Amino acid sequence: VEEVTLHLSDRSANLKPVARYVKFIVERSRFVKLRKSVLVIQKAVRRHNQALLTASVMCAPHQSNHHYELRAALKIQLAWRSYKDKVISSTIIQSYVRG
């Protein structure tokens, strides 16, 4: 009985490093899979961010043109109002002078 117990204890002592090695291999495999998944997600996010940046750059000239067009329209409106005010003022002055 002692011989069988001794044999089993030797065997379990030999299995501990193997179990640790198997656990290490499994953990390493999980880590590698996780790292690959992270890389895929990062690549997708970078591609998405680049697409957004490209779209915003392509829209930027249109937005800046729109800004200039809006400023030009406001200047034209202000000039027209000023012209109308001057015409009305000169008409009123002329009507008082002429009687």
mmCIF file of C-alpha atoms in Angstrom:
data_model
loop_
_atom_site.group_PDB
_atom_site.id
_atom_site.type_symbol
_atom_site.label_atom_id
_atom_site.label_comp_id
_atom_site.label_asym_id
_atom_site.label_seq_id
_atom_site.Cartn_x
_atom_site.Cartn_y
_atom_site.Cartn_z
ATOM 1 C CA VAL A 1 0.000 0.000 0.000
ATOM 2 C CA GLU A 2 2.859 2.339 0.795
ATOM 3 C CA GLU A 3 4.395 1.642 -2.580
ATOM 4 C CA VAL A 4 1.156 2.546 -4.396
ATOM 5 C CA THR A 5 0.772 5.716 -2.317
ATOM 6 C CA LEU A 6 4.377 6.673 -2.994
ATOM 7 C CA HIS A 7 3.869 6.004 -6.705
ATOM 8 C CA LEU A 8 0.708 8.192 -6.756
ATOM 9 C CA SER A 9 2.399 11.023 -4.882
ATOM 10 C CA ASP A 10 5.306 10.940 -7.366
ATOM 11 C CA ARG A 11 2.841 10.980 -10.208
ATOM 12 C CA SER A 12 0.869 13.917 -8.770
ATOM 13 C CA ALA A 13 4.131 15.766 -8.196
ATOM 14 C CA ASN A 14 4.974 15.243 -11.871
ATOM 15 C CA LEU A 15 1.503 16.416 -12.943
ATOM 16 C CA LYS A 16 1.702 19.768 -11.151
ATOM 17 C CA PRO A 17 4.223 21.307 -13.585
ATOM 18 C CA VAL A 18 2.270 19.859 -16.509
ATOM 19 C CA ALA A 19 -0.968 21.335 -15.171
ATOM 20 C CA ARG A 20 0.747 24.691 -14.719
ATOM 21 C CA TYR A 21 2.085 24.491 -18.273
ATOM 22 C CA VAL A 22 -1.351 23.609 -19.677
ATOM 23 C CA LYS A 23 -2.897 26.477 -17.704
ATOM 24 C CA PHE A 24 -0.205 28.790 -19.071
ATOM 25 C CA ILE A 25 -0.885 27.658 -22.652
ATOM 26 C CA VAL A 26 -4.643 28.178 -22.228
ATOM 27 C CA GLU A 27 -4.158 31.636 -20.706
ATOM 28 C CA ARG A 28 -1.675 32.564 -23.431
ATOM 29 C CA SER A 29 -4.142 31.435 -26.087
ATOM 30 C CA ARG A 30 -6.904 33.539 -24.519
ATOM 31 C CA PHE A 31 -4.576 36.525 -24.344
ATOM 32 C CA VAL A 32 -3.589 36.193 -28.011
ATOM 33 C CA LYS A 33 -7.253 35.961 -29.049
ATOM 34 C CA LEU A 34 -8.101 38.996 -26.923
ATOM 35 C CA ARG A 35 -5.209 40.963 -28.395
ATOM 36 C CA LYS A 36 -6.317 40.099 -31.936
ATOM 37 C CA SER A 37 -9.857 41.196 -31.092
ATOM 38 C CA VAL A 38 -8.579 44.475 -29.680
ATOM 39 C CA LEU A 39 -6.532 45.093 -32.818
ATOM 40 C CA VAL A 40 -9.567 44.439 -35.030
ATOM 41 C CA ILE A 41 -11.685 46.846 -32.967
ATOM 42 C CA GLN A 42 -8.961 49.511 -32.989
ATOM 43 C CA LYS A 43 -8.600 49.173 -36.747
ATOM 44 C CA ALA A 44 -12.359 49.569 -37.231
ATOM 45 C CA VAL A 45 -12.482 52.626 -34.957
ATOM 46 C CA ARG A 46 -9.523 54.234 -36.722
ATOM 47 C CA ARG A 47 -11.130 53.584 -40.106
ATOM 48 C CA HIS A 48 -14.405 55.104 -38.853
ATOM 49 C CA ASN A 49 -12.624 58.167 -37.428
ATOM 50 C CA GLN A 50 -10.692 58.613 -40.684
ATOM 51 C CA ALA A 51 -13.945 58.437 -42.657
ATOM 52 C CA LEU A 52 -15.481 61.097 -40.410
ATOM 53 C CA LEU A 53 -12.416 63.291 -40.780
ATOM 54 C CA THR A 54 -12.425 62.894 -44.557
ATOM 55 C CA ALA A 55 -16.132 63.718 -44.713
ATOM 56 C CA SER A 56 -15.695 66.814 -42.566
ATOM 57 C CA VAL A 57 -12.756 67.991 -44.681
ATOM 58 C CA MET A 58 -14.782 67.488 -47.851
ATOM 59 C CA CYS A 59 -17.676 69.479 -46.365
ATOM 60 C CA ALA A 60 -15.441 72.237 -45.019
ATOM 61 C CA PRO A 61 -15.072 74.144 -48.329
ATOM 62 C CA HIS A 62 -18.831 74.141 -48.768
ATOM 63 C CA GLN A 63 -19.318 75.408 -45.236
ATOM 64 C CA SER A 64 -16.719 78.124 -45.632
ATOM 65 C CA ASN A 65 -18.240 79.165 -48.973
ATOM 66 C CA HIS A 66 -21.630 79.236 -47.300
ATOM 67 C CA HIS A 67 -20.212 81.477 -44.590
ATOM 68 C CA TYR A 68 -18.805 83.903 -47.167
ATOM 69 C CA GLU A 69 -22.029 83.846 -49.165
ATOM 70 C CA LEU A 70 -23.992 84.642 -46.020
ATOM 71 C CA ARG A 71 -21.678 87.536 -45.156
ATOM 72 C CA ALA A 72 -21.935 88.865 -48.724
ATOM 73 C CA ALA A 73 -25.735 88.660 -48.633
ATOM 74 C CA LEU A 74 -25.807 90.558 -45.345
ATOM 75 C CA LYS A 75 -23.533 93.272 -46.765
ATOM 76 C CA ILE A 76 -25.760 93.606 -49.833
ATOM 77 C CA GLN A 77 -28.871 93.867 -47.651
ATOM 78 C CA LEU A 78 -27.266 96.509 -45.445
ATOM 79 C CA ALA A 79 -26.116 98.485 -48.495
ATOM 80 C CA TRP A 80 -29.614 98.297 -50.013
ATOM 81 C CA ARG A 81 -31.243 99.483 -46.768
ATOM 82 C CA SER A 82 -28.752 102.326 -46.516
ATOM 83 C CA TYR A 83 -29.449 103.309 -50.148
ATOM 84 C CA LYS A 84 -33.224 103.223 -49.566
ATOM 85 C CA ASP A 85 -32.862 105.346 -46.417
ATOM 86 C CA LYS A 86 -30.775 107.903 -48.317
ATOM 87 C CA VAL A 87 -33.268 108.024 -51.193
ATOM 88 C CA ILE A 88 -36.196 108.476 -48.803
ATOM 89 C CA SER A 89 -34.306 111.145 -46.852
ATOM 90 C CA SER A 90 -33.384 113.065 -50.007
ATOM 91 C CA THR A 91 -36.988 112.839 -51.254
ATOM 92 C CA ILE A 92 -38.284 114.233 -47.953
ATOM 93 C CA ILE A 93 -35.739 117.081 -48.013
ATOM 94 C CA GLN A 94 -36.571 117.914 -51.643
ATOM 95 C CA SER A 95 -40.295 117.922 -50.901
ATOM 96 C CA TYR A 96 -39.802 120.407 -48.027
ATOM 97 C CA VAL A 97 -37.523 122.620 -50.136
ATOM 98 C CA ARG A 98 -39.857 122.624 -53.118
ATOM 99 C CA GLY A 99 -42.865 123.106 -50.958
#
